[in-house]
Short mmCIF file of N, CA and C in Angstrom, two decimals:
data_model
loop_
_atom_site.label_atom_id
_atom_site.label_comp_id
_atom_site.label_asym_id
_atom_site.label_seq_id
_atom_site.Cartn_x
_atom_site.Cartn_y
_atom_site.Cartn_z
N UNK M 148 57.03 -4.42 -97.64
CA UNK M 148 57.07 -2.96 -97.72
C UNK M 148 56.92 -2.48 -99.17
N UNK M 149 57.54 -3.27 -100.32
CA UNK M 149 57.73 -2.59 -101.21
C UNK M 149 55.93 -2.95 -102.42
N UNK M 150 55.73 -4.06 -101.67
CA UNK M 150 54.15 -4.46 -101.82
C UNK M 150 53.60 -3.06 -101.89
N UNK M 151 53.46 -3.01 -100.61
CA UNK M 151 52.10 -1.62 -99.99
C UNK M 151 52.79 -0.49 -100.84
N UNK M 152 53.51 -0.08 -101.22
CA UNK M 152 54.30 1.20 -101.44
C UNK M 152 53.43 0.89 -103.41
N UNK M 153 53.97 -0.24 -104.12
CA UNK M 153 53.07 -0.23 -105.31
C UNK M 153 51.52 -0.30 -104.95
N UNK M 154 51.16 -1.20 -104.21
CA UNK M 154 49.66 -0.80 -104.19
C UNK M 154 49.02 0.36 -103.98
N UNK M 155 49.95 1.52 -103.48
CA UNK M 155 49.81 2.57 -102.95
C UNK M 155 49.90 3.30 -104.17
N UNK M 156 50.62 3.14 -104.82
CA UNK M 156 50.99 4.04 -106.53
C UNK M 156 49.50 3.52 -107.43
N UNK M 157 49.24 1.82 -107.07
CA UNK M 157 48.15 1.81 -108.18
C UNK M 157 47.17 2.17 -107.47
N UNK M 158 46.41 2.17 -106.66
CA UNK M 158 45.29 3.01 -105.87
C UNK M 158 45.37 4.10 -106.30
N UNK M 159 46.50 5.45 -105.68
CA UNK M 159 46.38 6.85 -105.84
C UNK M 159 45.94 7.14 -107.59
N UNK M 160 46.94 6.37 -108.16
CA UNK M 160 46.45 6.67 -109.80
C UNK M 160 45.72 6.60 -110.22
N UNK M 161 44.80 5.66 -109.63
CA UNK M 161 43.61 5.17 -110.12
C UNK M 161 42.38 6.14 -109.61
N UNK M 162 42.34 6.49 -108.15
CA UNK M 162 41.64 7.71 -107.83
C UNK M 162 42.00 9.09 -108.47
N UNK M 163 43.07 8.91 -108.44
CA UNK M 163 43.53 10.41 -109.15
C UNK M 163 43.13 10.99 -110.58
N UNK M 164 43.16 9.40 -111.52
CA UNK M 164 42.51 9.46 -112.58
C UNK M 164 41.12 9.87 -112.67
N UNK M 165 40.29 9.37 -111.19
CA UNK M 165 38.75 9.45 -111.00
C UNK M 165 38.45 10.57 -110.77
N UNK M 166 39.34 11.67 -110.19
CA UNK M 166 39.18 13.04 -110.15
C UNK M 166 39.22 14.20 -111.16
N UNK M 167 40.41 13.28 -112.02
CA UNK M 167 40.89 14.61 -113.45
C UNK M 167 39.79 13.77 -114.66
N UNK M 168 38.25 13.68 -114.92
CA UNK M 168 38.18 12.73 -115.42
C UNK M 168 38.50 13.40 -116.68
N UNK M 169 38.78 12.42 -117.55
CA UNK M 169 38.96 12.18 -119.41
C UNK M 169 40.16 12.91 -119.27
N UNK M 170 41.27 13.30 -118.41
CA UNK M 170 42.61 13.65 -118.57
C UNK M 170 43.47 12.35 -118.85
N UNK M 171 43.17 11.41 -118.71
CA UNK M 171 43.88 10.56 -118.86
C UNK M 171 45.78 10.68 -118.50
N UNK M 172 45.84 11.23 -117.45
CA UNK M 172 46.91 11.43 -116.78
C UNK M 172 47.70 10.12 -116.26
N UNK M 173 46.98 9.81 -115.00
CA UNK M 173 47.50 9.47 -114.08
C UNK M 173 47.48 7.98 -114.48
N UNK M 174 46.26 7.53 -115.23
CA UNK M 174 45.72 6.00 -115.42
C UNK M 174 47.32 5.13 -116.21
N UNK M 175 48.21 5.73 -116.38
CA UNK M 175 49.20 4.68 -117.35
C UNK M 175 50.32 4.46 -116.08
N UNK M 176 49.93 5.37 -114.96
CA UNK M 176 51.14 4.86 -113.66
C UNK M 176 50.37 3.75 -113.34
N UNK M 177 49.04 3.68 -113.01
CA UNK M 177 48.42 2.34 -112.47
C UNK M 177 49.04 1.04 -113.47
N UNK M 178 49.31 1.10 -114.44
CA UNK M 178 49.98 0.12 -115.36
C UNK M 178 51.38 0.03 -114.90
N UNK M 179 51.98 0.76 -115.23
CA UNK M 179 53.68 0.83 -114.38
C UNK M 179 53.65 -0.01 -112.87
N UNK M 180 52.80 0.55 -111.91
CA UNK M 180 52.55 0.01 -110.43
C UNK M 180 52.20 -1.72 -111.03
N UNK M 181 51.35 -2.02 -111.92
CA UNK M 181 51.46 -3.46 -111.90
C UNK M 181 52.48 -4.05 -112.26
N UNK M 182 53.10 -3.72 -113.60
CA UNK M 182 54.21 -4.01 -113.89
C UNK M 182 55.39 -4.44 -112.84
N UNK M 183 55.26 -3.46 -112.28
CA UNK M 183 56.52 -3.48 -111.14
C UNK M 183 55.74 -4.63 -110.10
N UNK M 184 54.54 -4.72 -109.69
CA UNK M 184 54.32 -5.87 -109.04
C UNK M 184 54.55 -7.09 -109.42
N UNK M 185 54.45 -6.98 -110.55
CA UNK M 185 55.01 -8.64 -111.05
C UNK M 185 56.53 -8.84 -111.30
N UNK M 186 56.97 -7.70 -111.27
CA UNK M 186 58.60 -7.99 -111.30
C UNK M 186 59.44 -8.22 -109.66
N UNK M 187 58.19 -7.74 -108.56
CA UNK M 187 58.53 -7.79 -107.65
C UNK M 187 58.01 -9.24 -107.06
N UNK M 188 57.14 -9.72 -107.43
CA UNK M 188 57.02 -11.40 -106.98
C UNK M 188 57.88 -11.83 -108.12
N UNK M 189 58.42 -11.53 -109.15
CA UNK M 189 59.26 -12.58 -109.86
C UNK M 189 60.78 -12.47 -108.44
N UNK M 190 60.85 -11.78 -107.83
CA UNK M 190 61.93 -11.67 -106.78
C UNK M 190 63.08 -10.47 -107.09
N UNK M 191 62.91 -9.72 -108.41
CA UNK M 191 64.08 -8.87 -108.78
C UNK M 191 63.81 -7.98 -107.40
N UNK M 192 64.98 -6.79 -107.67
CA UNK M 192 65.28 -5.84 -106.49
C UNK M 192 64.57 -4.88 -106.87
N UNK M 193 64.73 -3.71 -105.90
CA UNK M 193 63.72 -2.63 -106.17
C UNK M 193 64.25 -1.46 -107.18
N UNK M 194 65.77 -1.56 -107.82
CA UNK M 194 65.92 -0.43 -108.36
C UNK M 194 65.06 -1.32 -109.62
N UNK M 195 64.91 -2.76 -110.19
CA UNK M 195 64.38 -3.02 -111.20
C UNK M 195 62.97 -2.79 -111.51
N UNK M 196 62.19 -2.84 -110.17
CA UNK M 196 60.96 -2.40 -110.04
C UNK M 196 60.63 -1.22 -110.41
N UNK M 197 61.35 -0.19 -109.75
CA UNK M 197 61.21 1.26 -110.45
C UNK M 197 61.91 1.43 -111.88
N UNK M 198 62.61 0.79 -111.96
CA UNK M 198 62.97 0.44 -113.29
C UNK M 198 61.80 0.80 -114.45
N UNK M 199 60.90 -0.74 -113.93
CA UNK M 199 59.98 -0.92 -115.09
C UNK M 199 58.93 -0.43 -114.74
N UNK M 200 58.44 0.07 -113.91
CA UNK M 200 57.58 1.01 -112.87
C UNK M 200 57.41 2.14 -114.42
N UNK M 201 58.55 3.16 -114.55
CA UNK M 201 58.95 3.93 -114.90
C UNK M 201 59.38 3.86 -116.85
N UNK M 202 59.57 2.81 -117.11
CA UNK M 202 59.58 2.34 -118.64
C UNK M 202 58.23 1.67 -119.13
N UNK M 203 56.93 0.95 -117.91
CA UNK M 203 56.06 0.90 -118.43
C UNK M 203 55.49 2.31 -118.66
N UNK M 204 55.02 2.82 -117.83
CA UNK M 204 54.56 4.11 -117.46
C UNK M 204 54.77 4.67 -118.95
N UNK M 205 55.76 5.11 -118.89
CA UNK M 205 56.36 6.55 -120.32
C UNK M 205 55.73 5.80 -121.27
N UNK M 206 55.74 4.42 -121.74
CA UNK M 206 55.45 3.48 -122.94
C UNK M 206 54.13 3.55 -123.23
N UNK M 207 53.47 3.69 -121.67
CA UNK M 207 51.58 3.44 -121.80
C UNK M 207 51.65 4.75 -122.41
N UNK M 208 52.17 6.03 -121.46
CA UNK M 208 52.16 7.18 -121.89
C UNK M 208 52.14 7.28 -123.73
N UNK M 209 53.17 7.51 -124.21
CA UNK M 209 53.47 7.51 -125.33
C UNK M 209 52.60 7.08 -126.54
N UNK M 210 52.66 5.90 -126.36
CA UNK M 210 52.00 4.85 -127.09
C UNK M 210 50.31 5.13 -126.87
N UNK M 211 49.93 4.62 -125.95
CA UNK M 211 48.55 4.72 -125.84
C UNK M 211 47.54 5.92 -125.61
N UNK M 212 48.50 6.60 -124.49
CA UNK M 212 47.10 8.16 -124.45
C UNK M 212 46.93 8.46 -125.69
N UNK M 213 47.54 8.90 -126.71
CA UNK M 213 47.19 9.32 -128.20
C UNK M 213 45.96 8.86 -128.82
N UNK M 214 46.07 7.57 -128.91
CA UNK M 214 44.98 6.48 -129.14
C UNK M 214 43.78 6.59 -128.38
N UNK M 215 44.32 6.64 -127.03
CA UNK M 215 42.80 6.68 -126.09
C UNK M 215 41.87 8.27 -126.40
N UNK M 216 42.94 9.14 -126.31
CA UNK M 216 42.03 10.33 -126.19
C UNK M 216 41.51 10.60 -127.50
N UNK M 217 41.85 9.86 -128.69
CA UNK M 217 41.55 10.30 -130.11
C UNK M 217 40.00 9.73 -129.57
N UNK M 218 39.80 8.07 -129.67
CA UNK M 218 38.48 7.37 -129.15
C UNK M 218 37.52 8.23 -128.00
N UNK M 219 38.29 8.05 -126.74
CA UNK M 219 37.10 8.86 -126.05
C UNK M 219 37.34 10.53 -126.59
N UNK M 220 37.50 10.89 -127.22
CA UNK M 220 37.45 12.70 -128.05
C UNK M 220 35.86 12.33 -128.46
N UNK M 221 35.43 11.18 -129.52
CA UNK M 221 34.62 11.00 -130.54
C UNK M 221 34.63 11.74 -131.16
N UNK M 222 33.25 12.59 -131.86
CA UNK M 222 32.95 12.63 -133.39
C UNK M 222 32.74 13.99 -132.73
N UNK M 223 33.93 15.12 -132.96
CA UNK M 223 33.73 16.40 -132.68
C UNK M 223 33.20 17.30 -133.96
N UNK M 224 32.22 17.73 -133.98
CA UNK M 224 31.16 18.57 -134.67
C UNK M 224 31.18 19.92 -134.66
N UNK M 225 32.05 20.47 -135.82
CA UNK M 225 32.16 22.28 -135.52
C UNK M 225 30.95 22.59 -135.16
N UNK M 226 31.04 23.87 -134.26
CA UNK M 226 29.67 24.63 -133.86
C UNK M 226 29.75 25.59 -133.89
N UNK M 227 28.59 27.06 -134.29
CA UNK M 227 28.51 27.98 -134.42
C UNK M 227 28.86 28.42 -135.30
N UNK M 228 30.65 29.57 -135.19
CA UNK M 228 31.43 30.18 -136.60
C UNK M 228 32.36 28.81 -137.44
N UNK M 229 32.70 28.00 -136.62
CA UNK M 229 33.44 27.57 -137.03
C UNK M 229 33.09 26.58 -138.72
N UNK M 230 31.34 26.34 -138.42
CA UNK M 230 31.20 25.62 -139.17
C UNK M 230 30.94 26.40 -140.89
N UNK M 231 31.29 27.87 -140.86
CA UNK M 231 31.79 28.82 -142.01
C UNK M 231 32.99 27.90 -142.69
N UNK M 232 34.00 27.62 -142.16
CA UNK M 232 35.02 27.16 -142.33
C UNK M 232 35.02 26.25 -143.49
N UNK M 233 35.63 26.58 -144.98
CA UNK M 233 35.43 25.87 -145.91
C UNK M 233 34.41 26.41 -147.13
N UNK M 234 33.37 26.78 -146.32
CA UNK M 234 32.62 27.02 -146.82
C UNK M 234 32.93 27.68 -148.05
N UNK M 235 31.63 27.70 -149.23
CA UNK M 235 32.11 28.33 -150.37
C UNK M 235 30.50 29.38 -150.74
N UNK M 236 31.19 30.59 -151.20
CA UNK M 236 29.71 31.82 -151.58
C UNK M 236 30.40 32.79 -152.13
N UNK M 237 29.42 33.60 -152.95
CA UNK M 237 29.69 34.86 -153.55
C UNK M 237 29.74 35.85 -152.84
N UNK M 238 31.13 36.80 -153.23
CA UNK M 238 31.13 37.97 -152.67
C UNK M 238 29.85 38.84 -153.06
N UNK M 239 29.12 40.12 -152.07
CA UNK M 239 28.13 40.89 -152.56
C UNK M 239 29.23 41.70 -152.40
N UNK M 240 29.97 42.61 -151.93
CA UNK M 240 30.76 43.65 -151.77
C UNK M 240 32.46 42.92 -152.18
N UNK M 241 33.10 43.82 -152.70
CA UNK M 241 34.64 43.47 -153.64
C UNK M 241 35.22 43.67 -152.31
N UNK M 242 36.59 42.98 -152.43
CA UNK M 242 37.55 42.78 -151.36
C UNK M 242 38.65 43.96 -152.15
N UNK M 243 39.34 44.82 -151.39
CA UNK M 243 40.05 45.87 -151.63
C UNK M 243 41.20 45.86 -151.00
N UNK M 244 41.98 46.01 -151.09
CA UNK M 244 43.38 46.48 -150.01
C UNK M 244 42.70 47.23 -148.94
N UNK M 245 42.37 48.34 -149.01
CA UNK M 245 41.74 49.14 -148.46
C UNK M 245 40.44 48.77 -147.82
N UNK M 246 39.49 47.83 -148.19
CA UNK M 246 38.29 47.50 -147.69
C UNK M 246 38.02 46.63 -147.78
N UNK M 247 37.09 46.01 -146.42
CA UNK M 247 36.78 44.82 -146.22
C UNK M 247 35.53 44.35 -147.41
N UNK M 248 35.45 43.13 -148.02
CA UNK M 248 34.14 42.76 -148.55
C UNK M 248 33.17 42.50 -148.26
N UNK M 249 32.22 41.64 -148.24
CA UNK M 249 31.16 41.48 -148.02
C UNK M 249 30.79 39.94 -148.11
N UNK M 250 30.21 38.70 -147.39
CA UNK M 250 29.73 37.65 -148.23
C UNK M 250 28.97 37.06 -147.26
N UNK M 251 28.03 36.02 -147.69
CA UNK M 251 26.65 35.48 -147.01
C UNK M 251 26.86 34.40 -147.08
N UNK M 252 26.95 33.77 -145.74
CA UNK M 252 27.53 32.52 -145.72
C UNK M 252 26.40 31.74 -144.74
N UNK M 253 25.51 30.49 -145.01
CA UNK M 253 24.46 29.71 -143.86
C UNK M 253 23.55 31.18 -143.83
N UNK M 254 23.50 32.21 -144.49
CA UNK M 254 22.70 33.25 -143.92
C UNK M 254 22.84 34.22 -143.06
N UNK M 255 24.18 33.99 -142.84
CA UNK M 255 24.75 35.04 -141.91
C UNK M 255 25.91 36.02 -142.95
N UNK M 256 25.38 36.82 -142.45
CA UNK M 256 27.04 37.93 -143.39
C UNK M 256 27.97 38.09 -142.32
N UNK M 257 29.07 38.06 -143.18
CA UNK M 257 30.21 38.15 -142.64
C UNK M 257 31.35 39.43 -143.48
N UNK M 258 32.19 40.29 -142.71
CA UNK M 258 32.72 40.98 -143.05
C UNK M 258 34.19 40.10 -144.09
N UNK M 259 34.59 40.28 -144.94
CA UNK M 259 35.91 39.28 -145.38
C UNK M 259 36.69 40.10 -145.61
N UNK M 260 37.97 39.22 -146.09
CA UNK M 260 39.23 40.00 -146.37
C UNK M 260 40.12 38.68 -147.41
N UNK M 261 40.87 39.03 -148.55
CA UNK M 261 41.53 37.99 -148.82
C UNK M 261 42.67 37.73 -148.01
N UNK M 262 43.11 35.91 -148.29
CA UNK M 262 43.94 35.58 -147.66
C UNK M 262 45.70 36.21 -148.82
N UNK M 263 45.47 36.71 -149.58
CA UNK M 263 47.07 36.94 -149.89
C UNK M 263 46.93 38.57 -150.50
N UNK M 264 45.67 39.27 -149.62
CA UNK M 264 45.53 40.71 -149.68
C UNK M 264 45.01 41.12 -150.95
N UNK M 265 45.31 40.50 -152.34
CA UNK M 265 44.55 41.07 -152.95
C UNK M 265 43.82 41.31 -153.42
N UNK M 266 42.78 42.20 -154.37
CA UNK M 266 41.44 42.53 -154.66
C UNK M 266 41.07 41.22 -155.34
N UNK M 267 39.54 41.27 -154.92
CA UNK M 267 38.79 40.11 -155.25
C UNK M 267 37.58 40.92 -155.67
N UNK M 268 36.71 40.48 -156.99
CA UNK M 268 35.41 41.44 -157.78
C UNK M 268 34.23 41.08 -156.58
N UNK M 269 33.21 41.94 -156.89
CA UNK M 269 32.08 41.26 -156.56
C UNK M 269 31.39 40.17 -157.47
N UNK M 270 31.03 39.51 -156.87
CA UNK M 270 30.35 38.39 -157.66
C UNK M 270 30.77 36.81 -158.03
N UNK M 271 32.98 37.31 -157.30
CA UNK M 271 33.30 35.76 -157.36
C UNK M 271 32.89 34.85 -156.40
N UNK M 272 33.45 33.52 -156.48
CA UNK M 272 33.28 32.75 -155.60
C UNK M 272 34.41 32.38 -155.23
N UNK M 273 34.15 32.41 -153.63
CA UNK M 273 35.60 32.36 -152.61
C UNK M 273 34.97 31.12 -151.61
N UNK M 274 36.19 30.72 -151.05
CA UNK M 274 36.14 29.72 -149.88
C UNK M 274 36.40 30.49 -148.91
N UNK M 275 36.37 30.21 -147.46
CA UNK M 275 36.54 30.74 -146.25
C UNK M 275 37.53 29.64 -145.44
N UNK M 276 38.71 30.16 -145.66
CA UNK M 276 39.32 29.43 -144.86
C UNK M 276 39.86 29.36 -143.30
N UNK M 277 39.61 30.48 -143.00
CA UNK M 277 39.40 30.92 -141.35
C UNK M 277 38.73 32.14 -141.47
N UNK M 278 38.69 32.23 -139.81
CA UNK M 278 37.93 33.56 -139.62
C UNK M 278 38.98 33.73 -137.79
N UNK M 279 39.35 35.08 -138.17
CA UNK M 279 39.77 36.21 -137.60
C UNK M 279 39.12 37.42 -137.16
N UNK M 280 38.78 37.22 -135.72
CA UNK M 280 37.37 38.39 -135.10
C UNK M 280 35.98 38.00 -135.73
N UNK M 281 36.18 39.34 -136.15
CA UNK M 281 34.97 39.17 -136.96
C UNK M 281 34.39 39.09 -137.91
N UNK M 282 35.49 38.48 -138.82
CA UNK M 282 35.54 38.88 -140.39
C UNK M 282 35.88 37.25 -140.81
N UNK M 283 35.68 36.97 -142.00
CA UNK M 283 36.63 35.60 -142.81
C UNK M 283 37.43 36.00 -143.43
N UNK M 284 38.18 35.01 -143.60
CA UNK M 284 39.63 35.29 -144.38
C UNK M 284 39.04 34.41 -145.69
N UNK M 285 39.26 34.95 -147.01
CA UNK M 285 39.43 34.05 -147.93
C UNK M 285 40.13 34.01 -149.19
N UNK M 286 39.87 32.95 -149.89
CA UNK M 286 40.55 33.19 -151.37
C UNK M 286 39.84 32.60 -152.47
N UNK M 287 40.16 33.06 -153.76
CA UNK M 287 39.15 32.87 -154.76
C UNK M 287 39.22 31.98 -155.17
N UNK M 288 38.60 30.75 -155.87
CA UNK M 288 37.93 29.69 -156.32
C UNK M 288 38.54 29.82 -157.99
#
């Protein structure tokens, strides 16, 4: 009985995993379900099975999804605004308390603002360290 009941945990996990794919959810109970199968032909009882059922599990958890999802993530490539980010250019329009600046960034203008509010000339050079709507946030160089 207590056979079919783990084979039953590593099956479902294993489909279940096949459904949520790259969630990497369910795939570290299929590890727990073996675990516990081999503790269950070593002859222990069943609270030990769920035991280690349940301490492999959290451990794969813990330990490994981190690792796995960093690898299958790969080589994520800002796209669109994001790749402003960092970026460095001259203001054409001064940053004001009062008013937004101006700066040309890949060829696109963008409305700015400094990051600690205050006035910035035209003509310095600022980084962009985020962007908020529709504007960048930055600070001077």
């Amino acid at each position: 009985m207590e056979f079919w009941l783990w084979i039953c945990v590593l099956v479902g996990s294993v489909i279940l995993e096949f459904v949520t794919v790259s969630a990497l959810i369910s795939i570290w109970f299929s590890v727990g379900a073996i675990g516990a199968l081999i503790v269950m032909e070593i002859g222990l009882p069943f609270v030990w099975q769920v035991s280690v059922f349940f301490v492999i599990s959290i451990l794969f958890i813990i330990v490994c999804r981190p690792m796995a999802t960093k690898y299958l993530r790969g080589n994520i490539v800002p796209t669109n605004a994001d790749r402003v980010i960092g970026q460095q250019a001259k203001l054409l329009e001064a940053i004001t308390p009062d008013q937004w600046g101006l700066v040309k960034i890949q060829g696109a203008e963008w409305h700015a603002i400094s990051s600690d509010t205050k006035s910035i000339e035209k003509g310095v050079l600022v980084e962009v360290l985020s962007i908020e709507g529709s504007k960048v946030i930055v600070k001077k160089i």
